[in-house]
Amino acid sequence: DVKVTQSSRYLVKRTGEKVFLECVQDMDHENMFWYRQDPGLGLRLIYFSYDVKMKEKGDIPEGYSVSREKKERFSLILESASTNQTSMYLCASSLLSGKYEQYFGPGTRLTVT
Amino acid sequence: AQSVSQHNHHVILSEAASLELGCNYSYGGTVNLFWYVQYPGQHLQLLLKYFSGDPLVKGIKGFEAEFIKSKFSFNLRKPSVQWSDTAEYFCAVTPPVDTSGTYKYIFGTGTRLKVLA
């Protein structure tokens, strides 16, 4: 079974802090994704990566950056957390893209106060 | 703007009722289609997917979906729902590859289904 793990289930940070969210997958998948999930808005893509050290912006990249130094690990960085970044963050991976399903982690619920 | 639409945001059904959740997309060309489910407190998981062949796709837990190309739709169905089907359901599409040569997965806004015992 594919397993996608995220470093924290719940996180509380203060405005202005730098926040790191980590995601690890164990199935040698090429693609990894970061989404945020908000009620009524569904999943919105922040960034994705199709190879080590490669990244592409999604629909809402402002205020975020990512790092993929190893194939299995994809990190999301909030450079200076703001209250409007309070959300559920989901990591996903897929073998390739297109017709391949994504496998999701359990999510990190981030609260910025 | 090109998008994926789920028009039913909240659905409440009694057990044994039939379910149909709508999903429409606005991309031309060849697309790949997915339905995911998120049970309370759990991570998203795949219900079913379609990328070619028989437009009627069967998934897990008795769910099925029909791809109707002319209507740009991929509606999810289940003949008889159970209390355990209470969850949020998301439709997703991978449109034709964009100019960067990569695929994106575009999600709808989700439908919350509550099944009354």
Coordinates of C-alpha atoms in Angstrom, one line a residue:
Chain A
D1 CA 0.0 0.0 0.0
V2 CA 1.1 3.5 -0.8
K3 CA 1.7 5.5 2.2
V4 CA 1.9 9.3 2.3
T5 CA 2.7 10.7 5.7
Q6 CA 2.7 14.3 6.9
S7 CA 4.8 15.5 9.8
S8 CA 2.0 16.9 11.9
R9 CA -1.8 16.5 12.2
Y10 CA -2.3 19.8 14.0
L11 CA -0.1 22.8 14.2
V12 CA -0.5 26.2 15.8
K13 CA 1.8 29.0 14.8
R14 CA 1.9 32.8 15.3
T15 CA 1.7 35.4 12.6
G16 CA 5.1 36.1 11.0
E17 CA 6.6 32.7 11.9
K18 CA 8.3 30.6 9.3
V19 CA 6.4 27.3 9.0
F20 CA 7.6 24.0 7.5
L21 CA 5.2 21.2 6.6
E22 CA 6.8 17.9 5.6
C23 CA 5.5 15.2 3.4
V24 CA 7.0 11.8 2.7
Q25 CA 5.8 9.0 0.4
D26 CA 7.2 5.5 0.3
M27 CA 6.3 4.3 -3.2
D28 CA 8.9 5.9 -5.4
H29 CA 6.3 8.2 -7.0
E30 CA 7.6 10.9 -9.4
N31 CA 5.0 13.5 -8.7
M32 CA 4.1 15.2 -5.4
F33 CA 1.6 17.9 -4.7
W34 CA 0.6 20.4 -2.0
Y35 CA -3.1 21.5 -1.7
R36 CA -5.0 23.5 0.8
Q37 CA -8.5 22.5 1.6
D38 CA -11.1 25.1 2.7
P39 CA -14.8 24.6 3.3
G40 CA -16.8 25.4 0.1
L41 CA -13.6 25.9 -2.0
G42 CA -12.5 22.3 -2.4
L43 CA -8.8 21.5 -2.9
R44 CA -6.7 24.2 -4.4
L45 CA -3.2 23.4 -5.7
I46 CA -0.4 25.4 -4.2
Y47 CA 2.7 23.8 -5.8
F48 CA 3.6 20.5 -7.4
S49 CA 6.8 18.7 -8.3
Y50 CA 7.3 16.2 -11.1
D51 CA 10.9 15.4 -10.3
V52 CA 13.6 16.0 -7.7
K53 CA 14.5 19.7 -7.5
M54 CA 11.7 20.5 -10.0
K55 CA 8.7 22.5 -9.0
E56 CA 5.8 24.3 -10.6
K57 CA 3.4 26.8 -9.2
G58 CA -0.2 25.8 -8.8
D59 CA -3.2 28.1 -8.6
I60 CA -2.4 29.8 -5.3
P61 CA 1.4 29.9 -4.7
E62 CA 1.6 33.3 -3.1
G63 CA 3.1 33.2 0.3
Y64 CA 4.4 29.7 -0.1
S65 CA 7.5 28.0 -1.3
V66 CA 8.5 24.3 -1.7
S67 CA 11.5 22.1 -1.6
R68 CA 12.1 18.7 -3.0
E69 CA 15.7 17.6 -2.4
K70 CA 14.9 13.9 -2.3
K71 CA 12.3 12.0 -4.4
E72 CA 10.4 10.8 -1.4
R73 CA 10.1 14.1 0.4
F74 CA 8.3 17.3 -0.5
S75 CA 8.2 20.3 1.9
L76 CA 5.9 23.2 2.0
I77 CA 7.2 26.4 3.5
L78 CA 5.2 29.4 4.7
E79 CA 7.8 32.1 4.7
S80 CA 5.9 34.4 7.1
A81 CA 2.7 32.9 8.3
S82 CA -0.5 35.0 8.1
T83 CA -4.0 34.3 9.5
N84 CA -5.4 33.8 6.1
Q85 CA -3.2 30.8 5.7
T86 CA -5.1 29.0 8.5
S87 CA -6.3 25.9 6.6
M88 CA -6.0 22.2 6.1
Y89 CA -3.0 21.3 4.1
L90 CA -2.9 18.1 2.1
C91 CA 0.0 16.4 0.5
A92 CA -0.4 13.9 -2.4
S93 CA 1.7 11.8 -4.6
S94 CA 1.2 10.0 -7.9
L95 CA 3.3 7.6 -9.9
L96 CA 3.1 9.9 -12.9
S97 CA 0.4 12.5 -13.9
G98 CA -2.6 12.4 -16.2
K99 CA -4.4 9.1 -15.8
Y100 CA -2.7 8.1 -12.5
E101 CA -4.5 8.5 -9.3
Q102 CA -3.2 10.6 -6.5
Y103 CA -2.6 9.2 -3.0
F104 CA -3.2 11.6 -0.2
G105 CA -1.7 12.1 3.3
P106 CA -3.9 12.6 6.4
G107 CA -3.5 16.4 6.3
T108 CA -2.1 19.0 8.6
R109 CA -4.6 21.4 10.1
L110 CA -2.6 24.7 10.5
T111 CA -3.9 27.5 12.7
V112 CA -2.1 30.8 12.5
T113 CA -3.0 33.2 15.4
Chain B
A1 CA -12.5 30.2 -16.8
Q2 CA -12.0 26.5 -17.2
S3 CA -13.2 24.6 -14.2
V4 CA -14.8 21.6 -12.5
S5 CA -18.2 22.1 -11.1
Q6 CA -20.1 20.2 -8.5
H7 CA -23.5 21.8 -8.2
N8 CA -24.7 19.9 -5.1
H9 CA -22.9 21.2 -2.1
H10 CA -24.9 19.4 0.5
V11 CA -27.0 16.4 0.1
I12 CA -29.1 14.6 2.8
L13 CA -30.6 11.2 2.1
S14 CA -32.2 8.4 4.0
E15 CA -30.6 5.0 4.0
A16 CA -31.5 2.9 0.9
A17 CA -32.2 6.0 -1.2
S18 CA -30.5 6.3 -4.5
L19 CA -27.6 8.8 -5.0
E20 CA -26.5 10.8 -7.9
L21 CA -23.9 13.5 -7.5
G22 CA -23.2 15.8 -10.5
C23 CA -19.8 16.7 -11.9
N24 CA -19.3 18.9 -15.0
Y25 CA -16.0 20.1 -16.5
S26 CA -15.3 22.7 -19.1
Y27 CA -12.1 21.4 -20.7
G28 CA -12.0 20.3 -24.4
G29 CA -10.0 17.4 -25.7
T30 CA -9.1 14.2 -23.8
V31 CA -9.5 14.3 -20.1
N32 CA -9.0 11.9 -17.2
L33 CA -11.7 11.8 -14.5
F34 CA -11.7 10.8 -10.9
W35 CA -14.0 10.6 -7.9
Y36 CA -12.5 10.8 -4.5
V37 CA -14.1 10.4 -1.1
Q38 CA -13.2 11.7 2.3
Y39 CA -14.8 10.0 5.3
P40 CA -14.9 12.0 8.5
G41 CA -11.5 12.2 10.0
Q42 CA -9.9 10.2 7.2
H43 CA -7.7 11.1 4.2
L44 CA -9.0 11.3 0.7
Q45 CA -9.1 8.1 -1.2
L46 CA -10.0 7.1 -4.7
L47 CA -13.5 5.8 -5.5
L48 CA -13.1 5.3 -9.2
K49 CA -11.4 6.8 -12.3
Y50 CA -12.0 6.9 -16.0
F51 CA -9.5 7.6 -18.8
S52 CA -10.7 5.5 -21.7
G53 CA -12.9 2.6 -22.7
D54 CA -16.4 1.8 -21.3
P55 CA -17.9 5.1 -20.2
L56 CA -19.6 3.4 -17.3
V57 CA -17.0 2.9 -14.6
K58 CA -17.5 0.8 -11.4
G59 CA -15.6 1.7 -8.3
I60 CA -15.4 0.5 -4.7
K61 CA -18.2 0.2 -2.3
G62 CA -20.9 -0.1 -5.0
F63 CA -20.3 3.3 -6.5
E64 CA -20.3 3.8 -10.3
A65 CA -19.9 6.8 -12.6
E66 CA -20.9 7.5 -16.2
F67 CA -18.8 9.6 -18.5
I68 CA -20.9 11.5 -21.0
K69 CA -18.6 13.3 -23.4
S70 CA -21.3 15.4 -25.1
K71 CA -22.4 16.7 -21.7
F72 CA -18.9 17.2 -20.3
S73 CA -20.2 15.2 -17.3
F74 CA -19.0 12.5 -15.0
N75 CA -21.8 11.9 -12.5
L76 CA -21.4 9.6 -9.5
R77 CA -24.2 7.1 -8.6
K78 CA -25.1 4.5 -6.0
P79 CA -28.4 2.6 -6.1
S80 CA -28.8 2.4 -2.4
V81 CA -26.8 4.4 0.1
Q82 CA -25.8 3.4 3.6
W83 CA -25.2 5.4 6.7
S84 CA -21.4 4.6 6.3
D85 CA -21.5 6.6 3.0
T86 CA -21.7 9.8 4.9
A87 CA -18.6 11.7 3.6
E88 CA -17.4 14.5 1.4
Y89 CA -17.1 13.6 -2.3
F90 CA -14.8 15.3 -4.8
C91 CA -14.7 15.1 -8.5
A92 CA -11.3 15.7 -10.2
V93 CA -10.1 16.2 -13.7
T94 CA -6.8 16.2 -15.4
P95 CA -7.3 18.4 -18.5
P96 CA -5.2 18.0 -21.6
V97 CA -1.5 18.7 -20.9
D98 CA -0.8 22.4 -20.8
T99 CA 2.0 24.3 -22.5
S100 CA 4.5 23.4 -19.8
G101 CA 4.0 19.8 -20.7
T102 CA 2.6 18.8 -17.3
Y103 CA -0.7 17.7 -16.1
K104 CA -2.6 19.3 -13.3
Y105 CA -5.4 17.7 -11.2
I106 CA -8.3 20.1 -10.9
F107 CA -10.8 19.5 -8.1
G108 CA -14.4 20.5 -7.7
T109 CA -15.5 22.1 -4.6
G110 CA -16.9 18.9 -3.1
T111 CA -20.3 17.6 -2.1
R112 CA -21.1 16.8 1.6
L113 CA -23.4 13.8 1.8
K114 CA -25.2 13.0 5.0
V115 CA -27.1 9.7 5.2
L116 CA -29.7 9.4 7.9
A117 CA -30.0 6.0 9.5

